[in-house]
Amino acid sequence: MRAATSTRPADAAVGAAVDTHCPYCALQCGMTLSPAGRTSVRVRPRDPSAGGLCQKGWTAAALLGSPARLTTPLLRNGGTLRPASWDEALGLVARRIKEIVAERGPDAVAVFGGGGLTNEKAYLLGKFARVALGTSQVDYNGRFCMSSAAAAAHRAFGLDRGLPFPLADLDGADAVLLAGANPAETMPPFLSHLRRAMDAGGLIVVDPRRTPTAERAALHLAPAPGTDLALALGILHAAVADGRVDHAYVGDRTTGFEEAWRPAAAWWPERVERVTGVAAADQRRAAAILAEAASAYVLTARGAEQHATGVDTVGAWINLALALGLPGRLGSGWGCLTGQGNGQGGREHGQKADQLPGYRRIDDPAARAHVARVWGVEPSVLPGPGRSAFELLDALGTSGGPSALLVFGSNPVVSAPHSARVADRLAALDLLVVSDIVLSETARAADAVLPITQWAEEDGTLTNLEGRVLLRRRALAPPPGVRTDLEVLHDLAVRLGQPPERFPTDPETVFTELRAASEGGPADYSGVTWDRLRAGERLHWPVPRQPGHQGTPRLFLDRFAHPDGRARFAVVDHTGPAEPPDEEFPLYAITGRVLQHYQSGAQTRRVEELRAAVPEAYVEVHPDTARRAGLRDGAAAAVVGRRGRVLATVRCVPSMRPDVVFLPFHFPGAQRANLVTNPALDPVSRMPEFKVCAVRLSAAGEREAQ
C-alpha cells in the first residue's frame, strides 16, 4: 500500500492506528492513520473494496506537518500581520466586537461558516452567532454548493437529505443518469458504485464537457451551458410521448403531474435539440434507458444547481424521476451528490441564515421555542432570518450591512462569485477575523488570524452524502499553540459575557446538546450517540430517541414527508442563463473542480504532490476557438468577462464545445475563476450562477476594456 508521510513536531505523541475519515469530499471515505515514530503518519484505506482513496485522500496527511501551518495567532499591525498571544488576540477581537455592537447593534457583526466543519462546530457556531453575538447575519459556503438541490428536494418530497438511500444501493443499479456531476475527478471512489450501470450500458452523463466521467458513459449528453432545464423537459416529454410514464405510481404517490406537464408539453425533443444541441434521438434513448431498467437512479450535482434557475433545474430532473416512478422505491430513486465533507450536516444544525438545529426553520415559533429551551434562553432572544451567503458578503462594509465578520472554515476571497467585489467588501470592514489552519487568501486580509486544529488532531462527527453520521477520530496531538474551533468559540463567548458552561469545548458534550436541540426536528439525531458510533453502527438520520431505533437508511419507502404523504411535481419552464453570450462576449465560461484540488485550493495547493500535478490555472478550449483568438496550446490567455479577467494557460481539448471554455476554480490572485462568475441568485435557494457566464478569449498580454 502507498503511504502518505507528514513531518510532525518533535513532541507529537506516538499512538496506535486510528480509524477515521478523509477530510475532503462528502463521500467521507474511511481511512486508517498510523503514527509511525514521531515524525510521520501512514494513511491506508479502510475499505479498498469500496474504491479505496483518491489522490487527495492519499496525501491528506501531508498538510499536518506542513511549514505553511499556522501555529500562532496573528494581529494586523499597519499593513502586516505580526505574531500575538492568544490572550492578546482574543482580547482584541472581543473588545472590538463589543464596541461595534454598542455602536451599531448586533447585526453589525456577521459570521461566515463552512461545509467542512464538523457537526459539533457547525452547531456551536450557529449558537454562538445567535446567542453570544445576537446576530441574524450568519450563513456558510454550503449555500454555494447544494442549496438549490436542498430547496428542490424539500419542495418535491417535504424533506432534504442528499441521498435518501444508502450509497451501496447504487451498486445494484442498471441505469444511472448523472446531471452535472463529474465524480471521476471530484470523488473518484464513488465510481465503484456505478460499475454495474457502466457494464450494463446504463450510465448517462449530462455535462457540457466530455469529462473523465462522461468518457465512461454509454450516453453523453452535452447541452449548451444553462440549458439543462430544457434538456430535462425534453427527456420528460420523450418519456410521456413514448408511453414510458409509470401512471400507477404517479396516481398513487404524487400530485401535480398535469400542471407540470403543461410547460413540458411545449418542449418536444426536436425543439430541445435546437436549444441545447443534444440530439432528439439521444433524448429519447435516455428516457428509454431509465424506463426499461429494473433499477434506475437520477442523480444531480453542482452542474445542475449552480444557476440562477438552479431550484427549477433540479426540480425538472426530479419531475423526470417521479414520472418514471423512481423515488421512494427500493432499488431506484433520485438523489443529490453533496460536495463538501459536511455539506449535509453543516446545513442541518444552524449555519444557514434561515435554519436552526435539526433542520428547523428559524421563523417557526415551535422550533424557536424548542431550541431556546435547550440553549437556556428566551425564544425572543433569538434573531430572525438573515442574509444568504453572497448577499451577506456583498453587504459587508456598506451603510446597512455588517462592519465585522468572523470566518470559520471558508476562503471567500477565492470561492465566492464576483470575487473582486467580495475582496473589496472585506477590505471595507472594521474587523475581519479568520480561523484557519493556513494563511489562506482571506486570512491574509484579516485583522486577526486564529490558528486552529486539523481533522486528524480532533474528534468530531460529520454527516456524509447518504445522511450517515460518521465519527472522525483524533490520531495526533496538535502542535503547541493551536486551539480547536470549539475552544475559540468558548473563549470568545465568555469574553462577550456568556456563562462558560453554555459553550462547551468537549466535542462529545457538544454533540449531546446537539442531539437534544435536533430532537423532533426533520433531521433528528437524538438517538445517535458517540458510543453507538464507536461501536460501528451505521446510523442514517433521522434517528429518534427510541429504544432500538436503527436509523432510517431509506427515506420515503412508505410515504413522502408532505402531510398527505405524496411527492409534488414542480411546475418549471426553461428561461436560459442570466448572462447569455453576445457579440462582445461570445463564449460561455463554466467552472469546476479537478482531481488534484479541492474547493479554493487553500489546503491542496500546499501539498507538493498535488501542486506539482496542477500548479496553476488553465482554460480548456476547443482548438478552433483558440485559433480564432490567435492562441495555441500552452499559451498565456486572458478570459475576460463583464466583471473581470482571469489569467490562465490554454489547454486545447478537441472534445470541447466550440462555444465553451472551462476554468477550474482552485487558484488565487489573477487566476481566480470567480473573477468572472456571475452572482445572479436563484430566487429560492439564493445560489449564485457559478456555472455559466459570458466571456471572450484573448492573449494575456493584450489590454482589455473592463
Coordinates of N, CA and C in Angstrom, one line a residue, residues 120-334:
E120 N -20.4 19.3 15.3 CA -20.2 20.0 16.6 C -19.9 21.5 16.4
K121 N -18.9 21.7 15.5 CA -18.5 23.1 15.2 C -19.7 23.9 14.5
A122 N -20.3 23.3 13.5 CA -21.4 23.9 12.9 C -22.5 24.3 13.8
Y123 N -22.8 23.4 14.7 CA -23.8 23.6 15.7 C -23.4 24.8 16.7
L124 N -22.2 24.7 17.2 CA -21.8 25.7 18.2 C -21.6 27.1 17.5
L125 N -21.2 27.1 16.3 CA -21.1 28.3 15.5 C -22.4 29.0 15.4
G126 N -23.4 28.3 15.0 CA -24.8 28.9 14.9 C -25.3 29.4 16.2
K127 N -25.0 28.6 17.3 CA -25.4 29.0 18.6 C -24.7 30.3 19.0
F128 N -23.4 30.3 18.8 CA -22.5 31.5 19.1 C -23.1 32.7 18.4
A129 N -23.4 32.6 17.1 CA -23.9 33.8 16.3 C -25.2 34.3 17.0
R130 N -26.1 33.4 17.3 CA -27.4 33.8 17.7 C -27.5 34.2 19.2
V131 N -26.7 33.6 20.0 CA -26.8 33.8 21.4 C -25.7 34.7 21.9
A132 N -24.4 34.4 21.6 CA -23.3 35.2 22.1 C -23.2 36.6 21.4
L133 N -23.5 36.6 20.1 CA -23.5 37.8 19.3 C -24.9 38.4 19.2
G134 N -25.9 37.6 19.1 CA -27.3 38.1 18.9 C -27.5 38.5 17.5
T135 N -26.7 38.0 16.5 CA -26.9 38.5 15.2 C -27.7 37.5 14.3
S136 N -28.4 38.1 13.4 CA -29.1 37.2 12.4 C -28.2 37.0 11.2
Q137 N -27.0 37.7 11.1 CA -26.1 37.6 10.0 C -25.2 36.5 10.0
V138 N -25.7 35.3 9.7 CA -24.9 34.1 9.7 C -25.3 33.2 8.5
D139 N -24.3 32.8 7.8 CA -24.5 31.9 6.7 C -23.2 31.1 6.4
Y140 N -23.2 30.3 5.4 CA -22.0 29.5 5.2 C -21.8 29.1 3.7
N141 N -20.6 28.6 3.4 CA -20.3 28.4 2.0 C -21.1 27.2 1.3
G142 N -21.8 26.4 2.2 CA -22.6 25.4 1.6 C -23.8 26.0 0.8
R143 N -24.1 27.3 1.0 CA -25.0 28.0 0.1 C -24.6 28.0 -1.3
F144 N -23.3 27.9 -1.5 CA -22.7 27.9 -2.9 C -22.7 26.5 -3.5
C145 N -23.0 25.4 -2.7 CA -22.7 24.1 -3.1 C -23.9 23.2 -3.4
M146 N -24.9 23.2 -2.5 CA -26.0 22.3 -2.7 C -27.4 22.8 -2.2
S147 N -27.4 24.1 -2.1 CA -28.7 24.7 -1.6 C -29.8 24.6 -2.6
S148 N -29.6 24.6 -3.9 CA -30.6 24.5 -4.8 C -31.3 23.1 -4.8
A149 N -30.4 22.1 -4.7 CA -31.0 20.7 -4.6 C -31.8 20.6 -3.3
A150 N -31.3 21.2 -2.2 CA -32.0 21.1 -0.9 C -33.4 21.7 -1.1
A151 N -33.5 22.9 -1.7 CA -34.8 23.5 -1.8 C -35.7 22.7 -2.8
A152 N -35.1 22.2 -3.8 CA -35.9 21.4 -4.8 C -36.4 20.1 -4.1
A153 N -35.6 19.5 -3.4 CA -36.0 18.2 -2.7 C -37.0 18.5 -1.7
H154 N -36.9 19.6 -0.9 CA -37.9 19.9 0.1 C -39.2 20.2 -0.6
R155 N -39.2 20.9 -1.7 CA -40.4 21.2 -2.4 C -41.1 19.9 -2.9
A156 N -40.3 19.0 -3.4 CA -40.8 17.7 -4.0 C -41.2 16.7 -3.0
F157 N -40.4 16.5 -2.0 CA -40.6 15.4 -1.0 C -40.9 15.8 0.4
G158 N -40.8 17.1 0.7 CA -41.0 17.6 2.1 C -39.9 17.4 3.0
L159 N -38.7 16.9 2.5 CA -37.5 16.7 3.3 C -36.3 16.6 2.4
D160 N -35.2 17.1 2.8 CA -34.0 17.1 2.0 C -32.9 16.3 2.7
R161 N -32.4 15.2 2.1 CA -31.2 14.5 2.5 C -30.5 14.1 1.2
G162 N -29.2 14.5 1.1 CA -28.5 14.3 -0.2 C -28.9 13.1 -0.9
L163 N -28.6 11.9 -0.4 CA -29.1 10.6 -1.0 C -30.1 10.1 0.0
P164 N -31.3 10.0 -0.3 CA -32.3 9.4 0.6 C -32.3 7.9 0.7
F165 N -31.2 7.3 0.3 CA -30.9 5.9 0.4 C -29.4 5.6 0.6
P166 N -29.0 4.5 1.1 CA -27.6 4.2 1.3 C -26.9 4.2 -0.1
L167 N -25.6 4.7 0.0 CA -24.8 4.7 -1.2 C -24.7 3.3 -1.8
A168 N -24.6 2.3 -1.0 CA -24.5 0.9 -1.5 C -25.6 0.5 -2.4
D169 N -26.8 1.1 -2.3 CA -27.9 0.8 -3.1 C -27.6 1.0 -4.6
L170 N -26.7 1.9 -4.9 CA -26.3 2.2 -6.3 C -25.6 1.0 -6.9
D171 N -25.0 0.2 -6.1 CA -24.2 -1.0 -6.6 C -25.1 -1.9 -7.5
G172 N -26.4 -1.9 -7.2 CA -27.3 -2.8 -8.0 C -28.0 -2.1 -9.1
A173 N -27.6 -0.8 -9.4 CA -28.3 0.0 -10.4 C -28.0 -0.5 -11.8
D174 N -29.0 -0.7 -12.7 CA -28.8 -1.0 -14.1 C -28.6 0.3 -14.9
A175 N -29.2 1.4 -14.4 CA -29.1 2.7 -15.1 C -29.0 3.8 -14.1
V176 N -28.1 4.8 -14.4 CA -27.9 5.9 -13.6 C -27.7 7.1 -14.5
L177 N -28.5 8.2 -14.3 CA -28.3 9.4 -15.0 C -27.6 10.4 -14.0
L178 N -26.4 10.9 -14.4 CA -25.7 11.9 -13.6 C -25.9 13.3 -14.3
A179 N -26.6 14.2 -13.7 CA -26.8 15.5 -14.3 C -25.9 16.5 -13.6
G180 N -24.8 17.0 -14.3 CA -23.9 18.0 -13.8 C -23.0 17.4 -12.7
A181 N -22.5 16.2 -12.9 CA -21.7 15.6 -11.9 C -20.4 15.0 -12.6
N182 N -19.3 15.1 -12.0 CA -18.0 14.6 -12.6 C -17.3 13.8 -11.5
P183 N -17.9 12.8 -10.9 CA -17.3 12.1 -9.8 C -15.9 11.5 -10.1
A184 N -15.6 11.2 -11.3 CA -14.3 10.6 -11.7 C -13.2 11.5 -11.2
E185 N -13.5 12.8 -11.1 CA -12.5 13.8 -10.6 C -12.8 14.3 -9.2
T186 N -14.1 14.5 -8.9 CA -14.5 15.2 -7.6 C -14.6 14.2 -6.5
M187 N -14.9 12.9 -6.8 CA -15.0 11.9 -5.7 C -14.7 10.5 -6.4
P188 N -13.5 10.2 -6.8 CA -13.3 9.0 -7.6 C -13.7 7.7 -7.1
P189 N -13.6 7.5 -5.7 CA -14.1 6.2 -5.2 C -15.6 5.9 -5.5
F190 N -16.3 7.0 -5.7 CA -17.8 6.8 -6.0 C -18.0 6.0 -7.2
L191 N -17.1 6.0 -8.2 CA -17.3 5.2 -9.4 C -17.4 3.7 -9.2
S192 N -16.9 3.3 -8.0 CA -17.0 1.8 -7.8 C -18.5 1.4 -7.6
H193 N -19.3 2.4 -7.2 CA -20.8 2.1 -7.1 C -21.5 2.1 -8.4
L194 N -20.9 2.5 -9.4 CA -21.5 2.6 -10.8 C -21.1 1.5 -11.7
R195 N -20.3 0.5 -11.2 CA -19.8 -0.5 -12.1 C -20.8 -1.3 -12.8
R196 N -21.9 -1.6 -12.1 CA -23.0 -2.4 -12.8 C -23.6 -1.6 -13.8
A197 N -23.9 -0.3 -13.5 CA -24.6 0.5 -14.6 C -23.7 0.7 -15.8
M198 N -22.4 0.9 -15.5 CA -21.4 1.1 -16.6 C -21.4 -0.2 -17.5
D199 N -21.3 -1.4 -16.8 CA -21.2 -2.6 -17.5 C -22.4 -2.9 -18.3
A200 N -23.6 -2.4 -17.8 CA -24.9 -2.7 -18.5 C -25.2 -1.7 -19.6
G201 N -24.3 -0.7 -19.8 CA -24.5 0.3 -20.8 C -25.6 1.3 -20.3
G202 N -25.7 1.4 -19.0 CA -26.8 2.3 -18.4 C -26.4 3.6 -17.8
L203 N -25.1 4.0 -18.0 CA -24.6 5.2 -17.4 C -24.8 6.4 -18.4
I204 N -25.6 7.4 -18.0 CA -25.9 8.6 -18.8 C -25.3 9.8 -18.1
V205 N -24.5 10.5 -18.7 CA -23.9 11.7 -18.1 C -24.3 13.0 -18.9
V206 N -24.8 13.9 -18.1 CA -25.2 15.2 -18.7 C -24.2 16.3 -18.3
D207 N -23.4 16.7 -19.2 CA -22.3 17.7 -18.9 C -21.9 18.4 -20.2
P208 N -21.7 19.7 -20.3 CA -21.3 20.3 -21.5 C -19.9 19.9 -21.9
R209 N -19.1 19.4 -21.0 CA -17.7 18.9 -21.3 C -17.7 17.4 -21.4
R210 N -16.7 16.8 -22.1 CA -16.5 15.4 -22.1 C -15.5 15.1 -21.0
T211 N -16.0 15.0 -19.8 CA -15.2 14.9 -18.6 C -14.7 13.4 -18.5
P212 N -13.8 13.1 -17.6 CA -13.4 11.7 -17.4 C -14.7 10.8 -17.0
T213 N -15.7 11.4 -16.4 CA -16.9 10.7 -16.1 C -17.7 10.4 -17.4
A214 N -17.8 11.4 -18.2 CA -18.5 11.3 -19.5 C -17.8 10.2 -20.4
E215 N -16.5 10.1 -20.3 CA -15.8 9.1 -21.1 C -16.2 7.7 -20.7
R216 N -16.7 7.5 -19.5 CA -17.1 6.2 -19.1 C -18.6 5.9 -19.4
A217 N -19.3 6.9 -19.9 CA -20.8 6.8 -20.1 C -21.1 6.1 -21.4
A218 N -22.2 5.3 -21.3 CA -22.8 4.8 -22.6 C -23.4 5.9 -23.4
L219 N -23.9 6.9 -22.7 CA -24.6 8.1 -23.4 C -24.2 9.4 -22.8
H220 N -23.5 10.2 -23.5 CA -23.1 11.5 -23.0 C -23.9 12.6 -23.7
L221 N -24.7 13.3 -22.9 CA -25.5 14.4 -23.4 C -24.8 15.7 -23.0
A222 N -24.4 16.5 -24.1 CA -23.6 17.7 -23.8 C -24.4 19.0 -24.2
P223 N -25.3 19.4 -23.3 CA -26.1 20.6 -23.6 C -25.3 21.9 -23.6
A224 N -25.7 22.9 -24.3 CA -25.1 24.2 -24.1 C -25.3 24.7 -22.6
P225 N -24.3 25.3 -22.1 CA -24.4 25.7 -20.7 C -25.7 26.5 -20.4
G226 N -26.3 26.3 -19.3 CA -27.5 27.0 -18.9 C -28.8 26.5 -19.6
T227 N -28.7 25.3 -20.3 CA -29.9 24.8 -20.9 C -30.3 23.4 -20.3
D228 N -29.7 23.1 -19.2 CA -30.0 21.8 -18.5 C -31.5 21.6 -18.3
L229 N -32.2 22.7 -17.9 CA -33.6 22.5 -17.6 C -34.4 22.1 -18.9
A230 N -34.1 22.8 -20.0 CA -34.7 22.4 -21.2 C -34.5 20.9 -21.6
L231 N -33.3 20.5 -21.3 CA -33.0 19.1 -21.6 C -33.8 18.1 -20.8
A232 N -33.9 18.4 -19.5 CA -34.7 17.6 -18.6 C -36.2 17.6 -19.1
L233 N -36.7 18.7 -19.5 CA -38.1 18.8 -20.0 C -38.2 18.0 -21.3
G234 N -37.2 18.0 -22.1 CA -37.2 17.2 -23.4 C -37.2 15.7 -23.1
I235 N -36.4 15.2 -22.1 CA -36.4 13.8 -21.8 C -37.8 13.4 -21.2
L236 N -38.3 14.3 -20.4 CA -39.7 14.0 -19.8 C -40.7 13.9 -20.9
H237 N -40.6 14.8 -21.9 CA -41.5 14.8 -23.0 C -41.4 13.5 -23.7
A238 N -40.2 13.1 -24.0 CA -40.0 11.8 -24.7 C -40.6 10.6 -23.9
A239 N -40.4 10.7 -22.6 CA -41.0 9.6 -21.7 C -42.5 9.6 -21.8
V240 N -43.1 10.7 -21.8 CA -44.6 10.8 -22.0 C -45.0 10.3 -23.3
A241 N -44.4 10.9 -24.4 CA -44.8 10.6 -25.7 C -44.6 9.1 -26.1
D242 N -43.6 8.5 -25.5 CA -43.3 7.1 -25.9 C -44.0 6.1 -24.9
G243 N -44.9 6.6 -24.0 CA -45.6 5.7 -23.1 C -44.8 5.1 -22.0
R244 N -43.8 5.9 -21.5 CA -42.9 5.3 -20.5 C -43.2 5.8 -19.1
V245 N -44.3 6.6 -18.9 CA -44.6 7.1 -17.6 C -45.3 6.0 -16.8
D246 N -44.9 5.9 -15.5 CA -45.5 5.0 -14.6 C -46.8 5.6 -14.0
H247 N -47.9 5.4 -14.7 CA -49.1 6.1 -14.3 C -49.7 5.7 -13.0
A248 N -49.4 4.4 -12.7 CA -49.9 3.9 -11.4 C -49.2 4.6 -10.2
Y249 N -47.9 4.7 -10.4 CA -47.1 5.4 -9.3 C -47.5 6.8 -9.3
V250 N -47.6 7.5 -10.4 CA -47.9 8.9 -10.4 C -49.3 9.1 -9.8
G251 N -50.3 8.3 -10.0 CA -51.6 8.4 -9.4 C -51.6 8.1 -7.9
D252 N -50.8 7.1 -7.5 CA -50.9 6.7 -6.1 C -50.0 7.5 -5.2
R253 N -48.9 8.0 -5.7 CA -47.8 8.6 -4.8 C -47.5 10.0 -5.1
T254 N -48.1 10.7 -6.0 CA -47.6 12.0 -6.4 C -48.9 12.9 -6.6
T255 N -48.6 14.2 -6.7 CA -49.6 15.2 -7.1 C -49.0 16.2 -8.0
G256 N -49.8 16.8 -8.9 CA -49.3 17.9 -9.7 C -48.7 17.6 -11.0
F257 N -48.9 16.3 -11.5 CA -48.3 15.9 -12.8 C -48.9 16.7 -13.9
E258 N -50.2 16.9 -14.0 CA -50.9 17.6 -15.1 C -50.4 19.0 -15.2
E259 N -50.3 19.7 -14.0 CA -49.8 21.1 -14.0 C -48.3 21.1 -14.5
A260 N -47.5 20.2 -14.1 CA -46.1 20.2 -14.5 C -46.0 19.8 -16.0
W261 N -46.9 19.0 -16.5 CA -46.8 18.6 -17.9 C -47.1 19.7 -18.9
R262 N -47.9 20.7 -18.5 CA -48.3 21.8 -19.4 C -47.1 22.5 -20.0
P263 N -46.2 23.0 -19.2 CA -45.0 23.6 -19.8 C -44.1 22.6 -20.5
A264 N -44.0 21.4 -20.0 CA -43.2 20.3 -20.6 C -43.7 19.9 -22.0
A265 N -45.0 20.0 -22.1 CA -45.6 19.6 -23.4 C -45.1 20.4 -24.6
A266 N -44.6 21.6 -24.3 CA -44.1 22.5 -25.4 C -42.6 22.2 -25.7
W267 N -42.0 21.3 -24.9 CA -40.6 21.0 -25.1 C -40.4 19.6 -25.7
W268 N -40.9 19.5 -27.0 CA -40.7 18.2 -27.6 C -39.2 18.1 -28.0
P269 N -38.7 16.9 -28.1 CA -37.2 16.7 -28.3 C -36.6 17.5 -29.4
E270 N -37.2 17.6 -30.5 CA -36.7 18.3 -31.6 C -36.5 19.8 -31.3
R271 N -37.4 20.4 -30.6 CA -37.3 21.8 -30.2 C -36.1 21.9 -29.2
V272 N -36.1 21.0 -28.2 CA -35.0 20.9 -27.2 C -33.6 20.8 -27.9
E273 N -33.6 20.0 -29.0 CA -32.3 19.9 -29.7 C -31.8 21.2 -30.2
R274 N -32.8 22.1 -30.7 CA -32.4 23.4 -31.3 C -31.8 24.3 -30.2
V275 N -32.3 24.1 -28.9 CA -31.9 25.0 -27.8 C -30.6 24.5 -27.2
T276 N -30.5 23.2 -27.0 CA -29.5 22.6 -26.2 C -28.3 22.0 -27.0
G277 N -28.6 21.6 -28.3 CA -27.6 20.9 -29.1 C -27.6 19.4 -28.9
V278 N -28.4 18.9 -28.0 CA -28.5 17.5 -27.8 C -29.5 16.8 -28.7
A279 N -29.1 15.8 -29.5 CA -29.9 15.2 -30.5 C -31.2 14.7 -29.9
A280 N -32.3 14.8 -30.6 CA -33.6 14.3 -30.1 C -33.5 12.8 -29.9
A281 N -32.8 12.1 -30.8 CA -32.7 10.7 -30.6 C -32.0 10.3 -29.3
D282 N -31.0 11.1 -28.9 CA -30.4 10.8 -27.7 C -31.3 11.1 -26.5
Q283 N -32.1 12.1 -26.6 CA -33.1 12.4 -25.5 C -34.0 11.2 -25.3
R284 N -34.5 10.7 -26.4 CA -35.4 9.5 -26.4 C -34.7 8.3 -25.9
R285 N -33.4 8.1 -26.2 CA -32.6 7.0 -25.8 C -32.4 7.1 -24.3
A286 N -32.2 8.3 -23.7 CA -32.0 8.4 -22.3 C -33.3 8.0 -21.6
A287 N -34.4 8.5 -22.1 CA -35.7 8.1 -21.4 C -35.9 6.6 -21.5
A288 N -35.5 6.0 -22.6 CA -35.7 4.5 -22.7 C -34.8 3.8 -21.7
I289 N -33.5 4.2 -21.6 CA -32.6 3.5 -20.7 C -33.1 3.5 -19.3
L290 N -33.6 4.7 -18.9 CA -34.1 4.8 -17.5 C -35.3 4.0 -17.3
A291 N -36.3 4.1 -18.2 CA -37.6 3.5 -18.0 C -37.5 2.0 -18.1
E292 N -36.6 1.4 -18.9 CA -36.5 0.0 -19.1 C -35.6 -0.7 -18.1
A293 N -34.9 0.0 -17.3 CA -34.0 -0.6 -16.3 C -34.8 -1.1 -15.1
A294 N -34.4 -2.2 -14.6 CA -35.1 -2.7 -13.4 C -34.7 -1.9 -12.2
S295 N -33.6 -1.3 -12.2 CA -33.1 -0.4 -11.1 C -32.5 0.8 -11.7
A296 N -33.1 2.0 -11.4 CA -32.6 3.2 -12.1 C -32.6 4.4 -11.1
Y297 N -31.6 5.3 -11.3 CA -31.5 6.5 -10.4 C -31.2 7.7 -11.3
V298 N -31.7 8.8 -10.8 CA -31.3 10.1 -11.4 C -30.6 10.9 -10.3
L299 N -29.4 11.3 -10.5 CA -28.5 12.0 -9.5 C -28.1 13.3 -10.1
T300 N -28.3 14.4 -9.3 CA -27.8 15.7 -9.7 C -26.7 16.2 -8.8
A301 N -26.0 17.2 -9.3 CA -24.9 17.8 -8.6 C -24.7 19.2 -9.0
R302 N -23.6 19.8 -8.8 CA -23.4 21.3 -8.9 C -23.7 21.8 -10.3
G303 N -23.4 21.0 -11.3 CA -23.7 21.4 -12.7 C -25.2 21.7 -12.9
A304 N -26.1 21.0 -12.2 CA -27.5 21.3 -12.3 C -27.9 22.4 -11.4
E305 N -27.2 22.6 -10.3 CA -27.6 23.5 -9.2 C -27.2 25.0 -9.4
Q306 N -25.9 25.2 -9.8 CA -25.3 26.5 -9.7 C -25.7 27.4 -10.9
H307 N -27.0 27.6 -10.9 CA -27.7 28.5 -11.9 C -28.6 29.4 -11.2
A308 N -29.0 30.5 -11.8 CA -30.0 31.4 -11.3 C -31.4 30.8 -11.3
T309 N -31.5 29.6 -12.0 CA -32.7 28.8 -12.0 C -32.4 27.4 -11.5
G310 N -31.5 27.3 -10.5 CA -31.0 26.0 -10.1 C -32.1 25.2 -9.4
V311 N -32.9 25.8 -8.6 CA -34.0 25.0 -7.9 C -34.9 24.4 -9.0
D312 N -35.3 25.2 -10.0 CA -36.2 24.7 -11.0 C -35.5 23.6 -11.9
T313 N -34.2 23.8 -12.1 CA -33.5 22.8 -12.9 C -33.4 21.5 -12.2
V314 N -33.1 21.5 -10.9 CA -33.1 20.3 -10.2 C -34.5 19.7 -10.1
G315 N -35.5 20.6 -9.9 CA -36.9 20.2 -9.9 C -37.3 19.5 -11.2
A316 N -36.8 19.9 -12.3 CA -37.1 19.3 -13.6 C -36.5 17.9 -13.7
W317 N -35.3 17.6 -13.1 CA -34.8 16.3 -13.0 C -35.6 15.4 -12.1
I318 N -36.0 16.0 -11.0 CA -36.9 15.3 -10.0 C -38.2 14.9 -10.7
N319 N -38.8 15.8 -11.5 CA -40.0 15.5 -12.2 C -39.8 14.3 -13.1
L320 N -38.7 14.2 -13.8 CA -38.4 13.1 -14.7 C -38.4 11.8 -13.8
A321 N -37.7 11.9 -12.7 CA -37.6 10.7 -11.8 C -39.0 10.3 -11.3
L322 N -39.8 11.3 -10.9 CA -41.2 11.0 -10.4 C -42.0 10.4 -11.6
A323 N -41.9 10.9 -12.8 CA -42.8 10.4 -13.9 C -42.4 8.9 -14.2
L324 N -41.1 8.5 -13.9 CA -40.7 7.2 -14.2 C -40.9 6.3 -13.0
G325 N -41.4 6.9 -11.8 CA -41.7 6.1 -10.7 C -40.5 5.6 -9.9
L326 N -39.5 6.5 -9.8 CA -38.2 6.1 -9.2 C -38.1 6.4 -7.7
P327 N -38.4 7.6 -7.2 CA -38.2 8.0 -5.8 C -39.1 7.2 -4.9
G328 N -38.6 6.8 -3.7 CA -39.3 6.1 -2.7 C -39.6 4.6 -3.0
R329 N -38.7 4.1 -3.9 CA -38.8 2.7 -4.3 C -37.5 2.0 -4.0
L330 N -37.5 0.8 -3.4 CA -36.3 0.1 -3.2 C -35.6 -0.2 -4.5
G331 N -34.3 0.2 -4.6 CA -33.5 0.0 -5.8 C -33.6 1.0 -6.9
S332 N -34.3 2.1 -6.6 CA -34.4 3.2 -7.5 C -34.5 4.5 -6.8
G333 N -34.4 5.7 -7.5 CA -34.6 6.9 -6.8 C -34.0 8.1 -7.4
W334 N -34.1 9.2 -6.7 CA -33.4 10.5 -7.1 C -32.5 10.9 -5.9

